[in-house]
Short mmCIF file of C-alpha atoms in Angstrom, two decimals:
data_model
loop_
_atom_site.label_atom_id
_atom_site.label_comp_id
_atom_site.label_asym_id
_atom_site.label_seq_id
_atom_site.Cartn_x
_atom_site.Cartn_y
_atom_site.Cartn_z
CA GLN Q 1 34.69 70.51 86.85
CA ASN Q 2 35.53 71.48 83.26
CA ASN Q 3 35.02 75.16 84.07
CA SER Q 4 37.37 74.84 87.08
CA ASP Q 5 40.05 73.22 84.93
CA ALA Q 6 39.69 75.94 82.35
CA GLU Q 7 40.02 78.64 85.03
CA MET Q 8 43.14 76.98 86.46
CA THR Q 9 44.62 76.75 83.03
CA THR Q 10 43.96 80.42 82.44
CA GLN Q 11 45.51 81.30 85.80
CA GLU Q 12 48.64 79.25 85.04
CA VAL Q 13 48.96 80.99 81.70
CA GLU Q 14 48.73 84.39 83.34
CA GLU Q 15 51.37 83.47 85.93
CA GLU Q 16 53.68 82.17 83.21
CA GLU Q 17 53.26 85.39 81.25
CA SER Q 18 54.00 87.41 84.39
CA LEU Q 19 57.20 85.45 85.08
CA THR Q 20 58.28 85.82 81.47
CA LEU Q 21 57.76 89.58 81.68
CA LYS Q 22 59.85 89.79 84.86
CA ARG Q 23 62.66 87.82 83.26
CA THR Q 24 62.59 90.12 80.26
CA LYS Q 25 62.91 93.18 82.49
CA LYS Q 26 65.93 91.69 84.27
CA ILE Q 27 67.77 91.18 80.99
CA LYS Q 28 69.94 94.26 80.42
CA ILE Q 29 69.94 95.56 76.93
CA LYS Q 30 73.59 95.75 75.89
CA ARG Q 31 74.17 99.06 74.21
CA THR Q 32 76.67 99.22 71.41
CA PHE Q 33 79.49 101.72 71.94
CA ASP Q 34 79.97 103.83 68.82
CA PHE Q 35 83.57 104.97 69.23
CA SER Q 36 83.40 107.09 66.06
CA LYS Q 37 81.15 109.60 67.82
CA TYR Q 38 83.92 110.66 70.20
CA LYS Q 39 87.00 112.80 69.81
CA THR Q 40 90.47 111.38 70.43
CA ARG Q 41 93.71 112.91 71.60
CA LYS Q 42 97.35 111.83 71.83
CA ILE Q 43 98.66 111.24 75.35
CA ALA Q 44 101.75 109.78 76.98
CA LEU Q 45 101.00 107.51 79.93
CA GLU Q 46 103.54 106.88 82.69
CA LEU Q 47 103.37 103.41 84.24
CA ALA Q 48 104.76 101.64 87.30
CA TYR Q 49 104.64 97.89 87.83
CA CYS Q 50 106.17 94.98 89.69
CA GLY Q 51 107.30 92.48 87.09
CA ALA Q 52 107.67 89.46 89.38
CA ASN Q 53 104.38 87.86 88.32
CA HIS Q 54 104.46 88.91 84.66
CA PHE Q 55 106.09 87.39 81.59
CA GLY Q 56 107.65 90.69 80.57
CA PHE Q 57 106.15 93.95 79.37
CA SER Q 58 105.31 93.15 75.74
CA SER Q 59 101.96 91.56 75.03
CA GLN Q 60 102.60 88.04 73.75
CA GLY Q 61 99.40 88.22 71.74
CA CYS Q 62 100.71 91.09 69.66
CA VAL Q 63 102.68 88.95 67.24
CA GLN Q 64 102.14 90.20 63.72
CA ALA Q 65 99.50 88.10 62.04
CA SER Q 66 100.86 85.98 59.20
CA SER Q 67 100.53 82.48 57.86
CA GLU Q 68 103.39 81.36 60.11
CA ASN Q 69 102.69 82.97 63.47
CA THR Q 70 98.92 83.39 63.70
CA THR Q 71 98.75 80.19 65.72
CA ASN Q 72 101.51 81.41 68.03
CA ALA Q 73 99.69 84.69 68.60
CA LYS Q 74 96.53 82.84 69.63
CA ASN Q 75 98.44 80.46 71.91
CA ASN Q 76 100.34 83.32 73.60
CA SER Q 77 97.37 85.65 74.07
CA HIS Q 78 96.65 84.24 77.55
CA ILE Q 79 100.17 84.86 78.89
CA ARG Q 80 100.18 87.46 81.67
CA THR Q 81 102.09 90.61 80.64
CA ILE Q 82 101.99 94.26 81.68
CA GLU Q 83 101.06 95.39 78.20
CA GLY Q 84 98.30 92.78 77.97
CA ALA Q 85 96.82 94.06 81.25
CA LEU Q 86 97.06 97.64 79.98
CA PHE Q 87 95.32 96.81 76.68
CA GLU Q 88 92.52 95.04 78.53
CA ALA Q 89 92.04 98.01 80.86
CA LEU Q 90 92.04 100.52 77.98
CA LYS Q 91 89.29 98.58 76.22
CA LYS Q 92 87.29 98.03 79.39
CA CYS Q 93 87.32 101.79 80.08
CA ARG Q 94 86.40 102.47 76.43
CA LEU Q 95 89.44 104.70 76.03
CA VAL Q 96 90.24 102.92 72.77
CA ASP Q 97 87.92 101.23 70.30
CA PRO Q 98 87.17 97.80 71.83
CA SER Q 99 86.54 96.32 68.40
CA LYS Q 100 90.09 97.00 67.20
CA GLU Q 101 93.54 95.74 68.15
CA ILE Q 102 95.75 98.31 69.85
CA PHE Q 103 99.17 97.09 68.75
CA GLY Q 104 99.81 98.02 65.13
CA GLU Q 105 96.49 99.88 64.67
CA PRO Q 106 97.17 103.18 62.80
CA SER Q 107 94.25 105.00 64.46
CA VAL Q 108 95.67 104.20 67.91
CA ASP Q 109 99.33 104.95 67.01
CA TYR Q 110 100.59 103.02 70.06
CA SER Q 111 104.26 102.96 71.05
CA ARG Q 112 106.20 101.93 74.17
CA CYS Q 113 109.51 103.20 75.51
CA GLY Q 114 110.93 100.34 77.57
CA ARG Q 115 110.23 96.72 76.61
CA THR Q 116 111.30 95.21 79.91
CA ASP Q 117 111.97 91.49 80.24
CA ARG Q 118 110.23 88.92 82.38
CA GLY Q 119 110.54 89.74 86.07
CA VAL Q 120 111.86 93.28 85.54
CA SER Q 121 109.97 96.11 87.27
CA SER Q 122 109.55 99.82 86.52
CA ILE Q 123 108.57 103.04 88.23
CA GLY Q 124 108.59 105.20 85.12
CA ASN Q 125 107.97 103.39 81.84
CA VAL Q 126 106.10 105.42 79.22
CA VAL Q 127 103.66 104.49 76.46
CA SER Q 128 101.90 106.82 74.02
CA LEU Q 129 98.65 106.37 72.12
CA ASN Q 130 95.45 108.05 70.92
CA VAL Q 131 92.62 107.76 73.46
CA ARG Q 132 89.03 108.93 73.74
CA CYS Q 133 88.62 112.38 75.22
CA LYS Q 134 85.71 114.58 76.25
CA GLY Q 135 83.66 116.05 73.46
CA VAL Q 136 81.59 114.54 70.67
CA GLY Q 137 82.54 114.40 67.05
CA GLY Q 138 85.19 112.68 64.98
CA GLY Q 139 88.78 113.73 64.87
CA GLY Q 140 91.10 114.87 67.56
CA GLY Q 141 94.21 116.80 68.14
CA GLY Q 142 97.34 117.08 70.12
CA GLU Q 143 99.09 119.74 72.12
CA ASP Q 144 98.23 122.43 69.56
CA GLU Q 145 94.68 122.73 70.83
CA GLU Q 146 95.93 123.48 74.38
CA ASP Q 147 93.26 123.52 77.10
CA ASP Q 148 90.34 123.52 74.67
CA GLU Q 149 90.83 119.77 74.44
CA ASP Q 150 89.95 119.32 78.08
CA GLY Q 151 86.25 119.71 77.36
CA GLU Q 152 83.78 122.52 77.79
CA ASN Q 153 84.42 122.79 81.57
CA GLY Q 154 88.20 122.57 81.30
CA GLU Q 155 88.21 119.00 82.65
CA GLU Q 156 89.35 115.85 80.92
CA ILE Q 157 88.58 112.20 81.50
CA ASP Q 158 90.30 110.87 84.63
CA TYR Q 159 92.60 108.56 82.70
CA VAL Q 160 94.71 107.58 85.72
CA GLY Q 161 91.77 106.90 88.03
CA ASN Q 162 89.78 104.93 85.46
CA LEU Q 163 92.72 102.78 84.41
CA ASN Q 164 93.85 102.02 87.98
CA ARG Q 165 90.38 100.71 88.80
CA ALA Q 166 90.67 98.29 85.88
CA LEU Q 167 94.37 97.33 86.15
CA PRO Q 168 95.70 94.50 88.34
CA ASP Q 169 97.13 95.42 91.75
CA ASP Q 170 100.76 95.18 90.62
CA VAL Q 171 100.32 97.58 87.66
CA ARG Q 172 99.53 101.28 88.15
CA ALA Q 173 99.16 104.35 85.96
CA LEU Q 174 101.04 107.25 87.56
CA CYS Q 175 100.13 110.23 85.39
CA TRP Q 176 99.55 111.32 81.80
CA TYR Q 177 100.87 114.06 79.52
CA ALA Q 178 99.27 115.85 76.57
CA VAL Q 179 101.63 115.31 73.63
CA PRO Q 180 101.47 116.38 69.98
CA ASP Q 181 100.34 114.12 67.17
CA GLY Q 182 103.23 112.08 65.82
CA PHE Q 183 104.89 111.76 69.23
CA SER Q 184 106.46 108.35 69.89
CA SER Q 185 107.36 107.29 73.41
CA ARG Q 186 110.07 105.06 71.91
CA PHE Q 187 111.73 107.21 69.25
CA ASN Q 188 111.37 110.56 71.04
CA CYS Q 189 113.06 109.22 74.17
CA THR Q 190 116.47 110.81 74.74
CA SER Q 191 117.68 108.49 77.53
CA ARG Q 192 116.62 105.59 79.73
CA ARG Q 193 117.70 105.08 83.31
CA TYR Q 194 117.99 101.68 85.05
CA GLU Q 195 118.85 100.68 88.59
CA TYR Q 196 120.12 97.27 89.63
CA HIS Q 197 119.78 96.61 93.38
CA PHE Q 198 122.00 94.18 95.25
CA THR Q 199 123.00 93.35 98.82
CA ARG Q 200 126.44 92.82 100.28
CA VAL Q 201 126.75 90.50 103.27
CA VAL Q 202 129.64 90.62 105.71
CA ARG Q 203 130.07 87.89 108.27
CA GLN Q 204 132.04 88.80 111.37
CA ASN Q 205 134.92 86.34 111.64
CA LEU Q 206 135.82 84.68 114.91
CA ALA Q 207 139.41 84.36 115.99
CA PRO Q 208 140.39 80.92 117.32
CA PRO Q 209 140.04 80.61 121.12
CA PRO Q 210 143.28 81.19 123.04
CA ARG Q 211 145.03 78.23 124.60
CA GLY Q 212 143.94 79.37 128.02
CA GLY Q 213 140.39 78.33 127.21
CA GLU Q 214 138.94 81.84 127.01
CA GLU Q 215 136.12 82.70 124.65
CA ALA Q 216 136.88 83.22 120.99
CA GLY Q 217 137.39 86.85 120.05
CA LYS Q 218 136.18 88.76 117.00
CA CYS Q 219 138.57 89.81 114.28
CA GLU Q 220 138.17 92.16 111.35
CA PRO Q 221 135.58 90.92 108.79
CA GLU Q 222 136.56 90.33 105.18
CA GLU Q 223 134.67 92.33 102.56
CA ILE Q 224 133.70 89.60 100.10
CA LEU Q 225 132.12 91.87 97.46
CA ASP Q 226 134.66 94.58 96.67
CA VAL Q 227 132.56 97.59 95.68
CA GLU Q 228 135.57 99.82 94.99
CA ARG Q 229 136.77 97.42 92.29
CA MET Q 230 133.27 97.44 90.82
CA ARG Q 231 133.25 101.24 90.79
CA GLU Q 232 136.55 101.28 88.94
CA ALA Q 233 135.07 98.92 86.34
CA CYS Q 234 131.95 101.11 86.01
CA GLU Q 235 134.02 104.07 84.83
CA LYS Q 236 135.31 102.05 81.89
CA LEU Q 237 131.76 101.48 80.59
CA VAL Q 238 130.94 105.19 80.16
CA GLY Q 239 131.06 106.39 76.56
CA THR Q 240 130.28 104.96 73.13
CA HIS Q 241 131.29 101.32 72.70
CA ASP Q 242 130.36 98.11 70.93
CA PHE Q 243 128.56 96.13 73.66
CA ARG Q 244 128.08 92.82 71.83
CA ASN Q 245 129.95 91.02 74.65
CA PHE Q 246 127.51 92.54 77.16
CA CYS Q 247 124.19 91.39 75.71
CA LYS Q 248 122.28 88.49 74.26
CA MET Q 249 123.12 88.74 70.57
CA ASN Q 250 120.25 88.54 68.11
CA VAL Q 251 121.62 89.00 64.61
CA LYS Q 252 118.22 88.47 63.01
CA ASP Q 253 116.78 91.71 64.42
CA CYS Q 254 119.88 93.70 65.40
CA ARG Q 255 123.03 94.39 63.39
CA ASP Q 256 124.35 97.46 65.25
CA TYR Q 257 125.64 96.83 68.79
CA THR Q 258 127.12 100.26 69.41
CA ARG Q 259 125.49 102.11 72.30
CA HIS Q 260 126.28 105.22 74.32
CA ILE Q 261 126.36 105.05 78.13
CA LYS Q 262 125.98 108.47 79.75
CA GLU Q 263 126.43 107.38 83.35
CA CYS Q 264 127.38 104.24 85.26
CA ARG Q 265 128.03 104.30 88.99
CA ILE Q 266 127.40 102.39 92.23
CA GLU Q 267 125.90 104.03 95.30
CA LYS Q 268 125.26 102.83 98.83
CA LYS Q 269 121.67 103.04 100.02
CA ASN Q 270 120.86 104.31 103.49
CA THR Q 271 120.03 100.86 104.78
CA GLU Q 272 122.11 98.58 106.96
CA ARG Q 273 120.83 95.54 108.81
CA THR Q 274 122.18 93.03 111.26
CA THR Q 275 120.72 89.58 110.75
CA GLY Q 276 121.51 86.50 112.74
CA ALA Q 277 124.36 86.61 115.22
CA LEU Q 278 127.25 87.66 113.00
CA LEU Q 279 125.78 88.89 109.70
CA ARG Q 280 125.75 92.51 108.56
CA GLU Q 281 123.95 93.46 105.34
CA THR Q 282 124.21 96.65 103.30
CA ASP Q 283 122.13 97.53 100.25
CA TRP Q 284 123.70 99.00 97.11
CA VAL Q 285 122.44 100.09 93.72
CA LEU Q 286 124.03 100.14 90.27
CA ILE Q 287 122.79 103.18 88.33
CA ILE Q 288 123.19 103.13 84.57
CA GLU Q 289 121.82 105.60 82.03
CA GLY Q 290 122.06 105.49 78.26
CA SER Q 291 120.31 106.53 75.08
CA SER Q 292 119.22 102.94 74.42
CA PHE Q 293 120.10 99.42 75.50
CA LEU Q 294 120.59 96.04 73.87
CA TRP Q 295 118.76 92.85 74.81
CA HIS Q 296 119.68 91.88 78.42
CA MET Q 297 122.47 94.48 78.33
CA VAL Q 298 122.05 95.84 81.88
CA ARG Q 299 121.85 92.37 83.42
CA CYS Q 300 124.99 91.28 81.54
CA ILE Q 301 126.85 94.39 82.71
CA ALA Q 302 125.77 93.69 86.30
CA ALA Q 303 126.96 90.07 86.00
CA VAL Q 304 130.42 91.12 84.83
CA LEU Q 305 130.64 93.74 87.60
CA PHE Q 306 129.82 91.03 90.16
CA GLN Q 307 132.67 88.96 88.72
CA VAL Q 308 134.96 91.92 89.40
CA GLY Q 309 133.51 92.44 92.87
CA LEU Q 310 134.04 88.77 93.75
CA ARG Q 311 137.68 89.13 92.60
CA ALA Q 312 137.32 86.52 89.88
CA ASP Q 313 138.42 89.17 87.35
CA ALA Q 314 140.24 92.47 87.48
CA PRO Q 315 138.48 95.73 86.50
CA ASP Q 316 140.50 95.63 83.26
CA ILE Q 317 138.24 92.80 82.06
CA ILE Q 318 135.83 95.54 80.92
CA ASP Q 319 138.47 96.92 78.53
CA GLU Q 320 139.15 93.46 77.15
CA LEU Q 321 135.46 92.68 76.56
CA LEU Q 322 134.95 96.03 74.81
CA ASP Q 323 137.98 95.38 72.57
CA LEU Q 324 136.66 93.02 69.90
CA THR Q 325 140.14 92.37 68.53
CA LYS Q 326 141.16 90.86 71.89
CA THR Q 327 137.81 89.26 72.69
CA PRO Q 328 135.87 88.49 69.49
CA ARG Q 329 133.87 85.78 71.28
CA LYS Q 330 131.66 86.47 74.26
CA PRO Q 331 132.54 84.29 77.28
CA LEU Q 332 129.74 82.14 78.64
CA TYR Q 333 128.43 83.65 81.86
CA ALA Q 334 125.10 83.80 83.65
CA MET Q 335 123.18 87.05 83.49
CA ALA Q 336 122.42 88.76 86.78
CA PRO Q 337 118.89 87.89 88.01
CA GLU Q 338 116.00 89.90 86.64
CA HIS Q 339 114.10 90.59 89.86
CA SER Q 340 116.62 93.24 91.02
CA LEU Q 341 116.41 95.33 87.85
CA VAL Q 342 114.17 98.41 87.73
CA LEU Q 343 113.50 100.82 84.85
CA VAL Q 344 113.49 104.08 86.81
CA GLY Q 345 112.58 106.59 84.14
CA CYS Q 346 112.57 107.71 80.52
CA GLU Q 347 113.73 111.19 79.56
CA TYR Q 348 112.26 113.41 76.82
CA ASP Q 349 112.61 116.94 75.56
CA ASP Q 350 111.40 119.33 78.27
CA SER Q 351 109.15 121.12 75.81
CA VAL Q 352 107.05 117.95 75.49
CA ILE Q 353 107.34 116.04 78.78
CA ASN Q 354 108.52 117.51 82.08
CA PRO Q 355 107.35 117.34 85.72
CA GLY Q 356 105.37 120.57 85.32
CA LYS Q 357 103.16 118.96 82.66
CA ARG Q 358 102.16 115.91 84.69
CA ARG Q 359 98.40 115.43 84.85
CA VAL Q 360 96.58 113.40 87.48
CA SER Q 361 93.36 114.16 89.36
CA GLU Q 362 93.53 114.63 93.14
CA GLU Q 363 91.21 111.67 93.65
CA ALA Q 364 93.41 109.42 91.50
CA ARG Q 365 96.56 110.67 93.24
CA GLN Q 366 95.16 109.89 96.69
CA GLY Q 367 93.98 106.47 95.54
CA LEU Q 368 97.42 105.69 94.11
CA GLU Q 369 99.13 106.79 97.32
CA MET Q 370 96.89 104.65 99.53
CA HIS Q 371 97.35 101.64 97.23
CA ALA Q 372 101.14 102.00 97.32
CA LEU Q 373 101.25 102.35 101.11
CA ALA Q 374 99.03 99.30 101.61
CA ALA Q 375 101.22 97.23 99.26
CA ALA Q 376 104.38 98.39 101.05
CA ARG Q 377 102.96 97.36 104.42
CA MET Q 378 102.06 93.94 103.09
CA HIS Q 379 105.57 93.35 101.71
CA ARG Q 380 107.21 94.61 104.91
CA LEU Q 381 105.17 92.04 106.82
CA LYS Q 382 106.33 89.28 104.46
CA ALA Q 383 109.93 90.44 104.79
CA SER Q 384 109.75 90.47 108.59
CA LEU Q 385 108.32 86.95 108.58
CA TRP Q 386 111.17 85.62 106.45
CA GLU Q 387 113.73 87.42 108.61
CA GLU Q 388 112.20 85.75 111.65
CA ILE Q 389 112.40 82.38 109.90
CA GLY Q 390 116.05 83.04 109.06
CA GLY Q 391 116.75 83.98 112.65
CA ARG Q 392 115.23 80.79 113.94
CA ALA Q 393 117.19 78.76 111.41
CA HIS Q 394 120.45 80.35 112.56
CA SER Q 395 122.65 77.93 114.49
CA PRO Q 396 125.10 79.19 117.14
CA VAL Q 397 128.77 79.26 116.19
CA LYS Q 398 130.78 76.49 117.83
CA GLU Q 399 133.95 77.80 119.35
CA ASP Q 400 135.98 74.69 118.60
CA ALA Q 401 134.85 74.27 114.99
CA ASP Q 402 134.33 77.67 113.36
CA THR Q 403 137.61 79.15 112.25
CA PRO Q 404 138.04 82.45 110.35
CA SER Q 405 138.61 80.60 107.08
CA HIS Q 406 135.31 78.74 107.53
CA ASN Q 407 133.52 82.04 108.20
CA VAL Q 408 135.03 83.64 105.12
CA LYS Q 409 133.81 80.75 102.96
CA ARG Q 410 130.36 81.01 104.51
CA SER Q 411 130.34 84.77 103.90
CA ARG Q 412 131.13 84.23 100.22
CA GLU Q 413 128.26 81.78 99.92
CA LEU Q 414 125.82 84.19 101.54
CA THR Q 415 126.96 87.13 99.44
CA ARG Q 416 126.70 85.20 96.18
CA GLY Q 417 123.39 83.70 97.26
CA LEU Q 418 121.90 87.14 97.76
CA LEU Q 419 122.99 88.16 94.28
CA SER Q 420 120.49 85.65 92.94
CA SER Q 421 117.59 83.50 94.01
CA THR Q 422 118.92 80.71 91.78
CA ASN Q 423 122.55 80.23 92.89
CA TYR Q 424 124.36 82.92 90.93
CA GLY Q 425 127.06 81.53 88.69
CA THR Q 426 125.84 78.20 87.33
CA ALA Q 427 125.40 78.92 83.63
CA ALA Q 428 126.67 76.69 80.84
CA GLY Q 429 130.44 76.66 80.90
CA GLU Q 430 130.55 77.99 84.47
CA PRO Q 431 131.12 75.40 87.19
CA LYS Q 432 129.52 75.65 90.61
CA GLY Q 433 131.55 76.80 93.57
CA GLU Q 434 134.01 79.65 93.50
CA PRO Q 435 133.65 82.16 90.62
CA VAL Q 436 135.75 81.44 87.56
CA SER Q 437 137.48 84.14 85.55
CA LEU Q 438 135.79 85.07 82.27
CA LYS Q 439 139.13 84.46 80.54
CA LYS Q 440 138.88 80.77 81.42
CA ARG Q 441 135.29 80.28 80.27
CA SER Q 442 133.97 78.65 77.15
CA THR Q 443 132.88 81.16 74.51
CA GLU Q 444 129.91 81.79 72.23
CA LYS Q 445 129.91 82.16 68.46
CA THR Q 446 131.18 85.41 66.95
CA TYR Q 447 128.93 87.90 65.19
CA ASP Q 448 130.18 86.79 61.74
CA GLU Q 449 129.56 83.13 62.56
CA ARG Q 450 126.02 83.93 63.64
CA ILE Q 451 125.39 85.85 60.41
CA ALA Q 452 126.69 82.89 58.40
CA ASP Q 453 124.37 80.53 60.31
CA LEU Q 454 121.41 82.84 59.71
CA ASN Q 455 122.13 83.07 55.97
CA ALA Q 456 122.48 79.29 55.74
CA LYS Q 457 119.18 78.84 57.54
CA ASN Q 458 117.44 81.24 55.15
CA GLU Q 459 118.88 79.39 52.15
CA ARG Q 460 117.62 76.06 53.48
CA LYS Q 461 114.20 77.61 54.01
CA LYS Q 462 114.08 78.91 50.41
CA THR Q 463 115.12 75.48 49.09
CA THR Q 464 112.39 73.77 51.10
CA GLU Q 465 109.74 76.22 49.92
CA ALA Q 466 110.84 75.81 46.30
CA ARG Q 467 110.19 72.10 46.53
#
């Protein structure tokens, strides 16, 4: 009996050792990635993204570390941003040193061209940074090394393909460019181009039924959003002006509000739809290009243009807002919604970035195309569903109740509703209902008053610290 127990004990020990060995084999040995063994090169990366589900482009975790804002940086690091998704993908693909921060790291030399706001999309934003390239050994180079940088076989890492496999579905890398050391996607940019998309709705008015009891007849519809007036106002924005009345003023970080607008125009898109029984929709786009833009500048410009289009103000309101002697205080008005704004592209010197220097592998290009087509089909399906819902919600027009004036009012409501998903025109100082002229609005503080408030705040802070 004792021998049997001893044998069983020995057998159990052997089985335990066997299981332990199997578990050890299953455990993957995590290899350390020595980034210093690889060469790096400077590239510019072109990005496209849908900003609807992101809290802007800039990574909220990239606040400069200090005694005051270290806590804020940690608390904001989980906020979903395009730049945060890009940083995570770059580290996951080992294109940058995973052990280091990207923003503010001298060895990475990262810069971004357009710092789009929450909800704003882009089909051509550009960032630049140093990334790992083929070849072993420290150091790197830029455009000066030409094709030798692409490795021994003339091929480089598939930056676009690798990143798109790691990025979320609503963020895509489009292509990359080889740029020289010292290139900055922000400071080397010569112009930025934005588009603001909007829809104009026209409701066909019904004439009152004749006394003879015949059916009501159709009369000419009223164009609620006057695009020609908006185009006239656009021409006044071109040139070099002080745009402090067309932005969200931030005197702490910006003291110069002069900007140059190269182009500002409104074009009709080749789309026209009939929805419901009497509604006709047309899509339009505001195109604006400039060397640089102030905070919320494009959305403020669009908001003022809508005021002109809705006939609340004349096109001359642009001249008055640009003349600081006449209008030293910015009127209170709601910015145009962010979801319609798109950063279309960033321009650079042709010797550095041009279409002929775009780099993307055929595999990555095909993958990007298929991804875009699948996403477009999905959104078309969603759009058709909502159009069907709208059609079912449509109620027939009653001949004895709907008069032309009622239809005009309804058309205004639909037009203004499509300018925003949040009832355009309900900001502080702006009552609901019909649009109110900017001349009759409450106003914000002037630039000098804001500077005085900032100086007073800094003095109070110094006094508190001295105590």
